[in-house]
Short mmCIF file of C-alpha atoms and ligand atoms in Angstrom, two decimals:
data_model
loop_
_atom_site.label_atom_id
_atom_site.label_comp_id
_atom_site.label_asym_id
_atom_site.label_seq_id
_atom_site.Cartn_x
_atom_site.Cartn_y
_atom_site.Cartn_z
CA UNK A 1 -4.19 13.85 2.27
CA UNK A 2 -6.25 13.47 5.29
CA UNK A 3 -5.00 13.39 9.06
CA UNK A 4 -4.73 10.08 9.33
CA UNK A 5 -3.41 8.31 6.16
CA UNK A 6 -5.46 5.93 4.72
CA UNK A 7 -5.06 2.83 2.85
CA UNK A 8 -6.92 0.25 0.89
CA UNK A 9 -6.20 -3.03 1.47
CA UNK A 10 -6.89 -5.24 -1.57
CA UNK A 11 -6.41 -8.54 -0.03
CA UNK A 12 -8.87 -11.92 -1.10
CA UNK A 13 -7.40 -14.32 1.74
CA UNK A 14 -9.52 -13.33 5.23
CA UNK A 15 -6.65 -14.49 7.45
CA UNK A 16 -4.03 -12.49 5.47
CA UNK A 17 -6.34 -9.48 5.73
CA UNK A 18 -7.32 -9.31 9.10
CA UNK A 19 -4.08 -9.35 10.39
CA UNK A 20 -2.44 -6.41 8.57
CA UNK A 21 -5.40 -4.19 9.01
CA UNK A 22 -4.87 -4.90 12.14
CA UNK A 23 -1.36 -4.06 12.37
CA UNK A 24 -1.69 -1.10 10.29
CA UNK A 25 -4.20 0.90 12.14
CA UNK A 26 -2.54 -0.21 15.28
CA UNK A 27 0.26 2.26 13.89
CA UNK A 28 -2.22 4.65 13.21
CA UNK A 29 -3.73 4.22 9.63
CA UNK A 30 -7.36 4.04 8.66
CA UNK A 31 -7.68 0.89 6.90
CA UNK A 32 -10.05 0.13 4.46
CA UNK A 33 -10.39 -3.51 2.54
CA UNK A 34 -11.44 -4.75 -0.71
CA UNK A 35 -11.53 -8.60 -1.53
CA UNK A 36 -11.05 -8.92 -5.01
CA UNK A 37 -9.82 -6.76 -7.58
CA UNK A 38 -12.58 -5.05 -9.30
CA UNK A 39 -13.42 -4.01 -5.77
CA UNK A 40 -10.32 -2.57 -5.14
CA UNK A 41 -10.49 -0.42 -8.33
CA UNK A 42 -13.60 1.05 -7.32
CA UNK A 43 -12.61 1.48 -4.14
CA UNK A 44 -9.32 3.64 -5.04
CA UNK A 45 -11.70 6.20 -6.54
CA UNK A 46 -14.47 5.94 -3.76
CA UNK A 47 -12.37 6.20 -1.11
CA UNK A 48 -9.37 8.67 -2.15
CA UNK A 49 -6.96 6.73 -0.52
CA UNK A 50 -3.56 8.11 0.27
CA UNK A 51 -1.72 4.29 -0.61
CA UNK A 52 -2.75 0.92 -1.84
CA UNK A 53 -1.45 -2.66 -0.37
CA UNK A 54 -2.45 -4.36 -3.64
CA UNK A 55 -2.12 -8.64 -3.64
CA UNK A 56 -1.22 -9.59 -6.99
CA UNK A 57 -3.15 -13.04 -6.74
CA UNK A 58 -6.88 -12.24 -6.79
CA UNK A 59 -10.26 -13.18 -8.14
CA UNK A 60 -12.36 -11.76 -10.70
CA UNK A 61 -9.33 -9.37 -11.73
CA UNK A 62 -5.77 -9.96 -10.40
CA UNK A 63 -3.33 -7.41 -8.81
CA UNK A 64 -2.02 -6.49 -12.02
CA UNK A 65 -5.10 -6.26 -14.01
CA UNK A 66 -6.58 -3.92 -11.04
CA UNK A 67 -3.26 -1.78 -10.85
CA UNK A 68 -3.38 -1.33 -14.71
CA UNK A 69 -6.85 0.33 -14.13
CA UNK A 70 -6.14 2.31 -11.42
CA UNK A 71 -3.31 3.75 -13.34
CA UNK A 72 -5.05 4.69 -16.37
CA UNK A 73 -7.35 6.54 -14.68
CA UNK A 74 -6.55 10.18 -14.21
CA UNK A 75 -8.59 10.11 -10.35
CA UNK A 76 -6.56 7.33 -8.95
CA UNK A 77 -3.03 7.05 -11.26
CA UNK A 78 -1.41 9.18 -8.54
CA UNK A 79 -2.11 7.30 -5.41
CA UNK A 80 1.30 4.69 -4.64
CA UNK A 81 0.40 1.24 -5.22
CA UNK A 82 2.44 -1.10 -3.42
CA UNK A 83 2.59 -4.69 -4.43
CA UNK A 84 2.72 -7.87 -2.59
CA UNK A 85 3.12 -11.54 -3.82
CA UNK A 86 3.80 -14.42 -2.25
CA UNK A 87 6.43 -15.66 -3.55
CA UNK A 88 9.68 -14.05 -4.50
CA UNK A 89 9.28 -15.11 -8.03
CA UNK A 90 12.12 -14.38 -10.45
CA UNK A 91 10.46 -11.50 -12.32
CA UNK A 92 7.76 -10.77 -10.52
CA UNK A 93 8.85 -7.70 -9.34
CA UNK A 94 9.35 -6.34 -12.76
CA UNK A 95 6.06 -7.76 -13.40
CA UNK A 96 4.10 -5.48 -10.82
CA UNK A 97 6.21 -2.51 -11.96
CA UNK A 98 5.21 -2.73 -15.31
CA UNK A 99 1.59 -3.06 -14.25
CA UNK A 100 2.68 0.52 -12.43
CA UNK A 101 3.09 -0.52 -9.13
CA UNK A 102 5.66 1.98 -7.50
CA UNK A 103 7.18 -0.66 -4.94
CA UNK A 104 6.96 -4.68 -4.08
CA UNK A 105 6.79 -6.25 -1.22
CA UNK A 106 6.95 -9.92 -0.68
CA UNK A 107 4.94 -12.43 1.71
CA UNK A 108 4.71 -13.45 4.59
CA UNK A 109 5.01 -9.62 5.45
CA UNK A 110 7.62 -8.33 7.69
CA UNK A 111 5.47 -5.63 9.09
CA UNK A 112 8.85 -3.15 10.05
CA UNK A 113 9.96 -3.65 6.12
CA UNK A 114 6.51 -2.85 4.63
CA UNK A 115 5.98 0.22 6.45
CA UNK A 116 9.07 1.81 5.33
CA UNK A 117 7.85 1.40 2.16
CA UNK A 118 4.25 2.79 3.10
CA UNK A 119 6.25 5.92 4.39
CA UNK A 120 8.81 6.27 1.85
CA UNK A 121 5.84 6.60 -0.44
CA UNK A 122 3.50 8.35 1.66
CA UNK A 123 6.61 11.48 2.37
CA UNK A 124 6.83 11.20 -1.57
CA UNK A 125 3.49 11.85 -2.47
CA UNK A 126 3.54 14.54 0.11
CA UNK A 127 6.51 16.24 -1.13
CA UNK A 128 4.64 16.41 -4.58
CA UNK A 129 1.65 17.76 -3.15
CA UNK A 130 3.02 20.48 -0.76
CA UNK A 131 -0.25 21.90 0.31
CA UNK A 132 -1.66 18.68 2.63
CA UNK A 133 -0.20 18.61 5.69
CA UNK A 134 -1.66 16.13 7.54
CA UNK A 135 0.45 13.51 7.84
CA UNK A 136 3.17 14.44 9.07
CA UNK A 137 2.75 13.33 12.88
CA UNK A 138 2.76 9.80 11.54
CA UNK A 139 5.75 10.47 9.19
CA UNK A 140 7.13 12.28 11.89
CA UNK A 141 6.56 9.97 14.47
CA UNK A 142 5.21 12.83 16.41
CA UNK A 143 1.98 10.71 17.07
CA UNK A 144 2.45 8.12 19.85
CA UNK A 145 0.85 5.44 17.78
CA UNK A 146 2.97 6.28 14.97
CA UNK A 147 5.23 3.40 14.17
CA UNK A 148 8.37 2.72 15.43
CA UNK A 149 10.34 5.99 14.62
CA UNK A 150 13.63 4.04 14.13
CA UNK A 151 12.75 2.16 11.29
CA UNK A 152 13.20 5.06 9.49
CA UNK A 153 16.39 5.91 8.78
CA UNK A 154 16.86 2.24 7.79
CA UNK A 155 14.43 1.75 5.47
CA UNK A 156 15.39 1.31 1.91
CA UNK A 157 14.06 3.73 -0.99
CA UNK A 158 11.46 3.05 -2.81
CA UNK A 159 11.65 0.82 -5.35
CA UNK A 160 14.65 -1.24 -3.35
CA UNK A 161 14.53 -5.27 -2.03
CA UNK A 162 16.41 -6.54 -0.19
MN1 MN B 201 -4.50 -13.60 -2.88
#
């Protein structure tokens, strides 16, 4: 994992996109974006990124479709994959975790919820790969532009929605 975590943004709706790249590397993450699917599944093993924001409504291959991929593949299965939709469909969070997605998030974002997921994930994939240690300002919140450091003993666990 590199200093700065990074994340791919895989995002087809401009507006959408700008702002949360926005907001995210205002709290200190590189940001990179992909507009449509297929791009994002090339981009998870182009750019090594440490977590994916993955919209499940895209074109040329949806969220699921591109989540499926990423997951087969061997390079990019173990990078978190975080879904978002935006609606709170009945189902559709059992949807996006049997595409593999490890969490769900639901639009419009709230920006405090979504990056408690982003770290919950982010201190689980570093706790599985022991020898990065990069990251942990940010987790930390030893980095001033590390997010708001009390969000985090309220977030819920991965995997939870409230
Ligand atoms: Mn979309």
């Amino acid at each position: 994992m590199s200093a700065v975590p990074k994340v791919l943004l895989v995002e087809d709706n401009e507006m959408n996109r700008d702002m949360l790249s926005r907001r995210l590397a205002r709290y200190g993450f590189d940001v990179v974006m992909a507009v449509d699917g297929r791009q994002g599944v090339e981009m998870a093993r182009t750019e090594n990124p440490d977590l994916i924001l993955m919209d499940m409504s895209l074109p040329v291959l949806d969220g699921w479709g591109a989540t499926r991929q990423i997951k087969a593949d061997s390079r990019t299965r173990s990078i978190p994959v975080i879904a978002l939709t935006a609606h709170a469909m009945a189902g559709d969070r059992e949807k996006a975790m049997q595409a593999g997605c490890d969490d769900y998030d639901t639009k419009p974002i709230e920006l405090s919820r979504l990056l408690g997921k982003i770290r919950q994930l982010l201190k689980d994939s570093r706790m599985r790969d022991q020898s990065t240690g990069g990251v942990t300002d940010v987790l930390n919140c030893g980095s001033t532009r590390a997010l708001a450091c009390g969000l985090s003993g309220k977030t819920s666990k991965s995997g939870g929605v409230s």
